[in-house]
XYZ file of C-alpha atoms in Angstrom:
675
model
C 148.106 164.721 124.392
C 147.051 161.506 126.181
C 144.775 163.497 128.484
C 143.138 165.150 125.466
C 142.565 161.809 123.762
C 141.104 160.364 126.956
C 138.717 163.288 127.217
C 137.936 162.918 123.515
C 136.813 159.321 124.121
C 134.442 160.520 126.817
C 132.961 163.075 124.424
C 132.267 160.367 121.834
C 129.847 158.702 124.235
C 127.539 161.706 124.067
C 124.592 160.779 121.810
C 123.751 164.318 120.682
C 126.651 166.660 121.452
C 125.887 170.344 121.557
C 127.747 172.956 119.527
C 129.903 173.702 122.556
C 131.021 170.093 122.979
C 131.541 169.806 119.238
C 133.765 172.873 119.281
C 135.777 171.291 122.086
C 136.029 168.099 120.058
C 137.189 170.094 117.059
C 139.941 171.729 119.088
C 141.106 168.313 120.256
C 141.100 166.901 116.720
C 142.868 169.951 115.329
C 145.604 169.554 117.918
C 146.402 166.220 116.243
C 146.378 167.651 112.703
C 149.924 168.982 112.761
C 151.333 165.737 111.359
C 152.881 165.342 107.954
C 150.200 163.132 106.435
C 147.114 164.790 107.825
C 148.159 168.202 106.518
C 148.129 168.590 102.749
C 150.583 171.276 101.710
C 149.888 171.094 97.994
C 147.660 173.370 95.971
C 144.150 173.901 97.341
C 141.536 172.221 95.181
C 138.035 173.203 94.128
C 135.516 170.681 92.814
C 132.522 172.180 91.042
C 129.513 170.472 89.469
C 127.440 172.746 87.235
C 123.876 171.869 86.237
C 124.815 168.219 85.717
C 122.263 165.858 84.201
C 123.237 162.286 83.441
C 121.469 159.311 81.908
C 122.472 155.726 82.578
C 122.251 153.287 79.686
C 120.694 150.418 81.617
C 120.739 148.032 78.646
C 124.507 148.365 78.167
C 125.111 147.651 81.853
C 123.171 144.357 81.839
C 125.645 141.555 81.056
C 124.703 139.014 78.410
C 124.555 136.195 80.972
C 121.846 138.061 82.915
C 119.838 138.362 79.691
C 120.078 134.625 79.233
C 118.948 134.116 82.821
C 115.778 136.065 81.971
C 115.315 134.111 78.732
C 116.361 137.081 76.620
C 118.735 136.795 73.710
C 122.043 138.663 74.154
C 121.434 140.680 70.975
C 117.982 141.921 71.959
C 117.720 145.681 72.390
C 115.357 147.621 74.576
C 113.643 150.813 73.520
C 115.196 154.142 74.425
C 112.591 154.685 77.113
C 113.382 151.348 78.714
C 117.157 151.458 78.312
C 117.886 154.996 79.561
C 117.276 156.083 83.142
C 117.954 159.546 84.563
C 120.460 159.053 87.388
C 121.296 162.733 88.049
C 119.158 165.772 87.280
C 120.339 169.404 87.406
C 122.914 168.839 90.148
C 125.094 171.774 91.186
C 127.504 172.240 94.063
C 130.935 173.632 94.783
C 133.256 172.325 97.471
C 136.782 173.434 98.388
C 139.803 172.072 100.193
C 139.236 172.012 103.931
C 135.600 170.888 103.564
C 133.973 167.484 103.916
C 130.837 167.056 101.795
C 128.563 164.125 102.707
C 126.175 162.827 100.072
C 123.185 161.406 101.947
C 120.968 159.335 99.733
C 117.398 158.179 100.035
C 116.676 155.343 97.606
C 118.670 155.076 94.384
C 119.914 158.569 93.701
C 122.935 158.160 91.438
C 125.811 158.622 93.878
C 127.743 155.806 92.164
C 127.209 157.496 88.809
C 128.356 160.831 90.268
C 131.561 159.344 91.669
C 132.237 157.512 88.390
C 131.827 160.769 86.478
C 134.101 162.711 88.833
C 136.814 160.045 88.561
C 136.296 159.648 84.770
C 135.158 156.038 85.071
C 131.876 156.243 83.211
C 130.259 152.881 82.440
C 127.622 153.113 79.743
C 125.898 156.478 80.149
C 125.950 160.010 78.812
C 125.960 163.541 80.202
C 122.980 165.357 78.743
C 123.909 168.745 80.218
C 126.330 170.433 82.573
C 129.967 169.767 83.425
C 132.344 168.784 86.221
C 135.346 171.012 86.946
C 138.430 170.558 89.104
C 140.230 173.835 89.753
C 138.275 175.400 86.901
C 139.267 172.730 84.350
C 137.040 169.972 82.930
C 137.889 166.608 84.459
C 140.156 164.278 82.498
C 141.808 160.999 83.457
C 145.205 162.685 83.662
C 143.898 165.489 85.884
C 142.027 163.069 88.136
C 145.061 160.802 88.547
C 147.171 163.691 89.765
C 144.943 164.882 92.584
C 142.073 162.462 93.253
C 141.858 159.166 95.145
C 138.734 157.010 95.290
C 138.238 154.594 98.212
C 135.532 152.091 97.296
C 132.852 150.661 99.533
C 134.430 147.206 99.638
C 138.001 146.816 100.864
C 140.077 145.526 97.952
C 143.175 144.195 99.646
C 145.184 140.982 99.405
C 144.180 139.011 102.507
C 147.444 137.200 103.271
C 149.632 140.304 103.485
C 150.029 142.187 106.739
C 148.932 145.810 107.111
C 152.516 147.034 106.903
C 153.335 144.853 103.877
C 150.225 146.049 102.051
C 151.166 149.695 102.477
C 154.844 149.078 101.730
C 154.130 147.313 98.416
C 151.818 150.151 97.333
C 154.473 152.690 98.364
C 157.025 150.898 96.175
C 154.637 151.061 93.212
C 153.495 154.642 93.822
C 156.710 156.261 94.999
C 159.568 154.718 93.076
C 161.839 157.755 92.947
C 162.326 158.249 96.675
C 164.686 156.159 98.771
C 163.727 152.994 100.664
C 164.218 154.710 104.000
C 161.873 157.550 103.005
C 159.248 155.070 101.797
C 159.441 153.119 105.039
C 159.115 156.319 107.033
C 156.046 157.363 105.068
C 154.464 153.965 105.678
C 155.230 154.186 109.400
C 153.791 157.711 109.565
C 150.576 156.687 107.799
C 150.232 153.689 110.128
C 150.671 155.976 113.119
C 148.233 158.619 111.892
C 145.544 156.046 111.086
C 146.151 154.387 114.468
C 147.109 151.033 113.029
C 150.247 150.384 115.077
C 148.625 147.647 117.135
C 147.788 145.646 113.994
C 150.675 146.627 111.703
C 152.012 143.056 111.624
C 148.594 141.379 111.439
C 147.194 139.962 108.223
C 144.570 142.060 106.490
C 142.305 139.010 106.143
C 138.858 138.660 104.600
C 135.646 136.751 105.239
C 137.545 133.451 105.061
C 140.908 134.389 106.609
C 141.064 135.856 110.083
C 142.730 139.253 110.146
C 142.176 142.805 111.306
C 138.760 144.171 112.232
C 136.408 145.794 109.732
C 137.221 149.318 110.866
C 140.955 148.656 110.721
C 140.632 147.148 107.257
C 138.758 150.249 106.092
C 141.535 152.455 107.491
C 144.093 150.352 105.604
C 142.147 151.092 102.397
C 142.346 154.788 103.254
C 146.068 154.454 103.972
C 146.665 152.891 100.549
C 145.384 156.087 98.928
C 146.811 158.441 101.541
C 150.385 157.273 100.866
C 150.717 159.378 97.721
C 149.006 162.336 99.391
C 146.083 163.254 97.096
C 144.335 166.577 97.512
C 140.843 165.182 96.806
C 139.546 162.078 98.595
C 136.318 160.343 97.527
C 134.769 157.650 99.724
C 131.931 155.367 98.656
C 129.917 154.413 101.758
C 132.941 154.240 104.090
C 130.800 153.335 107.124
C 128.858 150.456 105.554
C 129.275 147.174 107.416
C 130.753 148.863 110.500
C 129.260 149.138 113.961
C 128.229 152.594 115.137
C 131.304 153.216 117.319
C 133.758 152.155 114.603
C 131.852 154.185 112.009
C 132.001 157.257 114.242
C 135.756 156.916 114.722
C 136.251 156.471 110.988
C 134.327 159.648 110.159
C 136.410 161.477 112.766
C 139.485 160.336 110.830
C 137.974 161.632 107.581
C 137.143 164.912 109.301
C 140.775 165.225 110.351
C 141.834 164.635 106.749
C 139.541 167.443 105.588
C 140.885 169.814 108.232
C 144.356 169.159 106.856
C 143.459 171.203 103.729
C 142.020 168.296 101.749
C 138.734 168.067 99.908
C 136.741 165.075 101.184
C 133.648 163.834 99.356
C 131.776 160.848 100.756
C 128.459 159.060 100.502
C 126.723 157.713 103.580
C 123.409 156.012 104.390
C 121.414 157.665 107.172
C 124.252 158.571 109.560
C 123.577 158.745 113.254
C 123.410 162.185 114.871
C 126.981 162.462 116.188
C 128.339 161.458 112.758
C 126.025 163.955 111.041
C 127.403 166.802 113.161
C 130.933 166.056 111.947
C 130.031 166.957 108.353
C 130.839 170.390 107.003
C 128.482 170.183 104.023
C 125.554 167.912 103.218
C 123.993 167.071 99.884
C 120.615 165.342 100.237
C 119.245 163.643 97.125
C 116.474 161.337 96.106
C 115.967 159.718 92.705
C 118.691 161.882 91.199
C 117.134 165.171 92.374
C 118.906 167.517 94.796
C 116.672 168.432 97.713
C 119.274 170.218 99.835
C 122.948 171.092 99.624
C 124.643 173.329 102.117
C 126.093 173.484 105.605
C 125.135 170.519 107.792
C 124.389 172.734 110.775
C 122.014 174.836 108.652
C 119.950 171.956 107.287
C 117.426 171.896 110.135
C 116.987 175.665 109.909
C 116.442 175.482 106.148
C 113.751 172.790 106.286
C 112.102 174.568 109.223
C 111.745 177.646 106.991
C 110.247 175.409 104.315
C 107.634 174.174 106.802
C 109.232 170.840 107.813
C 110.810 171.294 111.278
C 112.751 168.361 112.717
C 111.060 166.953 115.845
C 112.900 167.349 119.127
C 115.348 164.528 119.976
C 115.192 163.212 116.392
C 118.183 162.649 114.155
C 117.969 165.234 111.334
C 119.530 162.825 108.829
C 116.948 160.114 109.549
C 114.013 162.507 109.555
C 114.843 164.283 106.289
C 115.850 161.100 104.475
C 112.444 159.683 105.366
C 110.811 162.951 104.299
C 112.394 162.825 100.834
C 112.031 159.096 100.203
C 109.681 157.705 97.570
C 107.011 155.554 99.218
C 106.083 152.750 96.810
C 103.686 150.810 99.006
C 100.720 151.992 96.991
C 100.305 154.000 93.819
C 98.678 156.873 95.725
C 101.552 157.093 98.227
C 104.084 156.986 95.434
C 102.447 159.859 93.576
C 102.135 161.897 96.766
C 105.785 161.388 97.758
C 106.961 162.251 94.223
C 104.979 165.498 94.316
C 106.493 166.376 97.696
C 110.032 165.684 96.451
C 109.474 167.738 93.277
C 108.135 170.628 95.358
C 111.106 170.495 97.763
C 113.574 170.371 94.864
C 111.909 173.360 93.175
C 111.946 175.375 96.425
C 115.600 174.549 97.004
C 116.670 175.673 93.528
C 114.728 178.881 94.047
C 116.496 179.535 97.351
C 120.052 178.990 96.120
C 119.909 180.875 92.829
C 121.656 183.839 94.484
C 124.582 181.727 95.795
C 127.505 181.239 93.424
C 128.620 177.965 95.007
C 125.066 176.498 94.887
C 125.213 175.798 98.638
C 122.510 177.178 100.921
C 123.572 178.982 104.065
C 121.799 181.068 106.626
C 122.122 184.839 106.527
C 124.365 184.790 109.606
C 126.911 182.664 107.662
C 126.871 184.474 104.324
C 130.306 185.937 104.766
C 131.945 182.867 106.251
C 134.395 180.704 104.332
C 134.765 177.261 105.833
C 137.976 176.555 103.989
C 140.673 175.698 106.483
C 144.387 176.104 106.031
C 147.153 173.864 107.301
C 147.587 174.146 111.038
C 151.317 174.638 110.870
C 153.740 175.235 108.017
C 155.874 172.342 106.879
C 159.580 172.465 106.308
C 160.978 172.759 102.796
C 162.006 169.086 102.792
C 158.506 167.980 103.836
C 156.914 170.233 101.213
C 158.949 168.621 98.441
C 157.904 165.171 99.639
C 154.237 166.075 99.998
C 153.965 167.637 96.535
C 155.131 164.519 94.680
C 152.455 163.017 92.505
C 152.091 159.403 91.551
C 152.182 159.867 87.783
C 155.689 161.318 87.899
C 157.068 158.625 90.187
C 155.786 155.296 88.882
C 158.496 152.640 88.529
C 159.666 151.208 85.226
C 158.633 147.842 83.830
C 161.447 145.853 85.456
C 160.854 147.427 88.860
C 157.094 146.859 88.569
C 157.793 143.236 87.696
C 160.052 142.628 90.698
C 157.651 144.336 93.117
C 154.637 142.411 91.813
C 156.574 139.132 91.808
C 157.613 139.645 95.427
C 154.033 140.491 96.407
C 152.640 137.498 94.489
C 154.960 135.041 96.227
C 154.393 136.626 99.651
C 150.615 136.466 99.285
C 150.561 132.897 97.918
C 152.958 131.236 100.323
C 151.667 133.061 103.392
C 148.542 130.900 103.216
C 150.272 127.600 103.932
C 147.056 125.841 104.957
C 145.500 126.337 101.516
C 148.723 125.219 99.818
C 148.912 122.084 101.985
C 145.271 121.260 101.284
C 145.884 121.469 97.525
C 149.012 119.365 97.948
C 147.152 116.757 99.987
C 144.350 116.631 97.424
C 146.865 116.086 94.623
C 148.791 113.476 96.621
C 145.590 111.579 97.423
C 144.658 111.412 93.738
C 148.163 110.191 92.872
C 148.097 107.478 95.554
C 144.651 106.227 94.559
C 145.635 105.808 90.915
C 149.049 104.380 91.860
C 147.635 101.765 94.238
C 145.144 100.727 91.558
C 148.086 99.654 89.371
C 150.409 98.587 92.176
C 149.378 94.921 92.292
C 150.961 93.851 89.010
C 154.388 93.761 90.671
C 157.444 93.928 88.425
C 155.692 92.545 85.367
C 154.872 94.998 82.613
C 151.367 96.343 82.280
C 149.375 95.273 79.302
C 149.157 97.746 76.463
C 145.489 98.406 77.234
C 146.173 99.042 80.941
C 149.239 101.169 80.204
C 147.401 103.427 77.762
C 144.535 103.866 80.240
C 146.967 104.741 83.037
C 148.888 107.275 80.965
C 145.676 108.924 79.766
C 144.418 109.250 83.362
C 147.761 110.687 84.497
C 147.521 113.457 81.907
C 143.759 114.034 81.998
C 142.790 114.143 85.692
C 145.223 116.670 87.180
C 144.044 119.615 84.969
C 140.551 119.401 86.500
C 141.971 120.402 89.901
C 144.269 123.025 88.385
C 141.524 124.695 86.325
C 139.023 125.071 89.162
C 141.672 126.253 91.637
C 143.100 128.800 89.179
C 139.701 130.251 88.238
C 138.715 130.628 91.896
C 142.027 132.255 92.793
C 141.968 134.684 89.854
C 138.440 135.848 90.663
C 139.322 136.353 94.338
C 142.238 138.616 93.299
C 140.206 140.359 90.599
C 138.857 143.346 92.631
C 142.385 144.305 93.716
C 143.757 143.833 90.202
C 141.206 145.974 88.386
C 141.284 148.712 91.008
C 145.061 148.959 90.649
C 144.679 148.936 86.865
C 142.226 151.842 87.161
C 144.663 153.677 89.435
C 147.440 153.112 86.867
C 149.864 151.508 89.323
C 151.350 149.115 86.762
C 150.900 147.754 83.256
C 149.232 144.524 82.182
C 152.579 143.287 80.821
C 154.369 143.550 84.164
C 151.424 141.953 85.991
C 151.160 138.991 83.595
C 154.918 138.394 83.734
C 154.954 138.453 87.547
C 151.811 136.318 87.748
C 153.190 133.596 85.477
C 156.580 133.434 87.161
C 155.079 133.731 90.646
C 152.880 130.681 90.013
C 155.924 128.571 89.053
C 157.016 127.405 92.570
C 153.505 126.248 93.443
C 153.211 124.593 90.034
C 156.459 122.647 90.573
C 155.272 121.551 94.015
C 151.962 120.239 92.657
C 153.604 118.353 89.759
C 156.193 116.710 92.042
C 153.574 115.662 94.591
C 151.392 114.258 91.794
C 153.965 112.772 89.439
C 156.446 110.918 91.668
C 154.146 108.576 93.694
C 152.023 107.518 90.755
C 155.111 106.854 88.606
C 156.793 104.474 91.035
C 153.637 102.780 92.354
C 152.602 101.887 88.812
C 156.139 100.592 88.125
C 156.647 102.603 84.962
C 159.987 102.740 83.159
C 162.787 103.018 85.774
C 165.067 104.839 83.350
C 165.909 108.269 84.911
C 165.641 109.903 81.483
C 162.080 108.617 81.048
C 161.187 109.721 84.594
C 162.345 113.319 84.115
C 160.809 113.537 80.637
C 157.530 112.394 82.218
C 157.701 115.118 84.902
C 158.586 117.788 82.338
C 155.600 116.830 80.183
C 153.282 116.971 83.215
C 154.688 120.423 84.038
C 153.896 121.742 80.555
C 150.447 120.124 80.626
C 149.358 121.585 83.974
C 150.843 124.991 83.173
C 148.927 125.086 79.907
C 145.725 124.193 81.779
C 146.437 126.860 84.414
C 146.956 129.639 81.885
C 143.828 128.567 79.975
C 141.891 128.921 83.253
C 143.439 132.365 83.853
C 142.342 133.399 80.360
C 138.773 132.311 81.113
C 138.839 134.284 84.364
C 140.006 137.458 82.614
C 137.604 137.141 79.687
C 134.365 136.286 81.533
C 132.676 138.405 84.211
C 131.818 136.022 87.058
C 133.238 132.995 88.826
C 130.287 130.825 87.848
C 130.469 131.714 84.155
C 134.247 131.288 84.054
C 134.074 127.894 85.788
C 131.331 126.706 83.421
C 133.104 127.663 80.202
C 136.513 126.619 81.523
C 135.275 123.127 82.354
C 133.298 122.934 79.105
C 136.381 123.793 77.058
C 138.547 121.351 78.960
C 135.948 118.578 78.612
C 136.044 119.144 74.849
C 139.822 118.700 74.931
C 139.397 115.621 77.140
C 136.948 113.894 74.785
C 139.137 114.518 71.750
C 142.316 113.357 73.495
C 142.725 110.147 71.488
C 141.868 107.522 74.126
C 138.075 107.377 74.260
C 138.076 107.174 70.475
C 141.132 106.854 68.246
C 142.276 109.958 66.434
C 141.857 108.268 63.041
C 138.145 107.631 63.652
C 137.274 111.223 64.595
C 135.163 113.140 62.114
C 136.287 116.544 60.930
C 135.096 118.844 63.790
C 136.527 116.884 66.772
C 139.534 116.034 64.610
C 140.394 119.730 64.339
C 139.659 120.213 68.051
C 142.112 117.437 68.889
C 144.876 119.438 67.199
C 144.502 122.177 69.857
C 143.847 119.749 72.719
C 146.727 119.724 75.179
C 145.264 116.473 76.586
C 145.821 114.794 73.200
C 149.436 115.977 72.978
C 150.225 115.032 76.572
C 148.753 111.547 75.994
C 150.776 111.102 72.830
C 153.957 112.313 74.565
C 153.485 110.064 77.622
C 152.881 107.043 75.370
C 156.037 107.760 73.377
C 158.122 108.132 76.556
C 157.031 104.707 77.825
C 156.794 102.711 74.563
C 159.531 103.859 72.186
C 162.438 101.421 72.186
C 160.498 98.865 74.264
C 159.358 95.387 73.158
C 156.081 94.066 74.524
C 155.224 90.349 74.647
C 151.786 89.556 73.210
C 150.316 86.122 73.949
C 147.834 84.372 71.656
C 146.946 80.932 73.001
C 150.205 79.152 73.754
C 152.257 81.362 71.452
C 153.956 84.620 72.542
C 154.922 87.249 69.981
C 157.278 90.169 70.666
C 155.649 93.465 69.621
C 157.677 96.684 69.438
C 156.346 99.792 71.183
C 156.734 101.783 67.972
C 154.271 99.474 66.237
C 151.791 100.005 69.075
C 152.098 103.785 68.650
C 151.528 103.477 64.900
C 148.457 101.308 65.478
C 146.944 103.890 67.879
C 147.876 106.833 65.636
C 150.191 108.373 68.263
C 153.325 108.600 66.144
C 152.552 111.653 63.999
C 155.251 113.846 65.571
C 158.541 113.126 67.366
C 158.744 113.658 71.111
C 160.652 116.957 70.943
C 157.963 118.360 68.596
C 155.266 117.476 71.154
C 157.108 119.514 73.769
C 157.327 122.439 71.355
C 153.604 122.113 70.531
C 152.702 122.293 74.239
C 154.991 125.300 74.670
C 153.293 126.959 71.681
C 149.791 126.262 73.071
C 150.824 127.636 76.457
C 152.137 130.764 74.743
C 148.883 131.094 72.768
C 146.756 130.948 75.924
C 149.152 133.431 77.540
C 148.646 135.901 74.677
C 144.861 135.507 74.973
C 145.120 136.079 78.727
C 147.148 139.245 78.202
C 144.782 140.590 75.531
C 141.766 139.919 77.776
C 143.350 141.853 80.646
C 144.459 144.621 78.323
C 141.338 145.229 76.255
C 138.281 143.679 77.959
C 137.112 146.383 80.342
C 135.727 144.775 83.473
C 134.457 146.797 86.412
C 136.696 146.617 89.442
C 133.571 146.004 91.528
C 132.311 143.207 89.262
C 130.627 140.467 91.247
C 132.835 137.430 91.220
């Protein structure tokens, strides 16, 4: 086997392998296809698209914030001609298990719309004619979930988990009914088959965290879907962002998956020649029109018959993509290229009208069926394992919660540098404020200085918490919404695990912030007052954190979420009762102050420090004792007892939590939304 792989590597260096060398490569690859995970022993699948035409509602896909950026009102509506664009026109093809169909696009041709329609994730468009069938049945979400996996162009993985941990957590969510030993074996087998052993214990990483290479990260994304053994695999631009050698190896892996009796559908941009020769079928489109669909090795022969032979030593994919592209340099060139594309599309439809699968093939291949069968039969035990589907084996709520909680803590605390930076930032703020009030020694602060200190303690820390929480939520958002689309867990289990998983970090931040500033400012040394102060800060920062999470779930981008999150918090800050007394607020800010957690934290902190304390007030040579309760009454901070303030903050936190849950549950964001 090692000798075959070594020879295989030599073959990959050939720029334009001949059919003979490709056949030898195929025999080498097929010798590796006897494994459990590269051979699909379930039912063979057939994907058929019949005369599909689809219009995209462009107006519905433009977010309201983009309209504002172009000085358009969010409620403005475009005309039907402006708002609807034809993304797919009269598309037909039929592909079976054992085949790999590559969608090669020139310009914007609607491949994203096609994949969304196949996976029943339509975003603002309508099918004007035709249908999509899987095994002779119209596609539905339930049918798609049972047999189809979609690997997106961008790798949506948590960066701080290792390759093995990433796959193991997904296996726990996907395959709850099998034993731990079987799950671990499946993960190990997938790692071996995707050749990830050398990086199994390396972090996945991203553009900010060093981890595995781009090709390895893409294979991890494939492994996430391969764990539950789908019969249909869809890949959106799997080679984008990869160097040519890595891209070639990745397509070889996809070819092996197809030879294991799977149906592989992928889109690719102008593949190089050795990648092109790995495809079984090719569908060439431009501007939503099909120009060719059929066997990859017959494409040159077909276009030669049409009067467009591929020049010697040229890559057929490059040449025919250029041939079918719309040239928009000048109006004359654009019209000429559109006429050529329309003519090629009309000739193609004329040539395939006698083929039932809508795929063109040469006369020598009319009787051939490229569907491959599994190389070797599996045992009965393996067959039972391979035929399990994810829908029947999802864990219950409690198991989802424990798995997500474990993953949340592992991902958060793996990045110790980021946690230490946040802790240092919080500690620095605490020390600066504490040293400002340190010089008064053991004498009590004046009432004016004390109220200013307590307001700063409660008002400054949420600024850090809000920005950090919004940034973190948007960085996790692609993974979250993809897993929601895949139906791995419910919003309830995710929210519960998210809230509880944030608790250790929250306690760390509050302790680092609250203890130094309390003792440097020489506040009340009573242990009861100290712990009540920390508990109030905990409720305050947690309320701010969940408000930020709500903003992140409700709004589409990081910039918009940060803007509205800070705007809402600034409103709470201004109506907190220190900059202007609560009694002097007019009706609108007065009502806002009632839902301002800054106001309630300020009132609670003042009550902790002033109730039961007598302050000396000097006027000339005379000193008068003033009770802290009288000070609270004068400032209007005595409306509720201390225990009620804690309950109010708990209620506000619960309210923001409900809004966060409802936003996740009902506001449909795209998993590929720019954050």
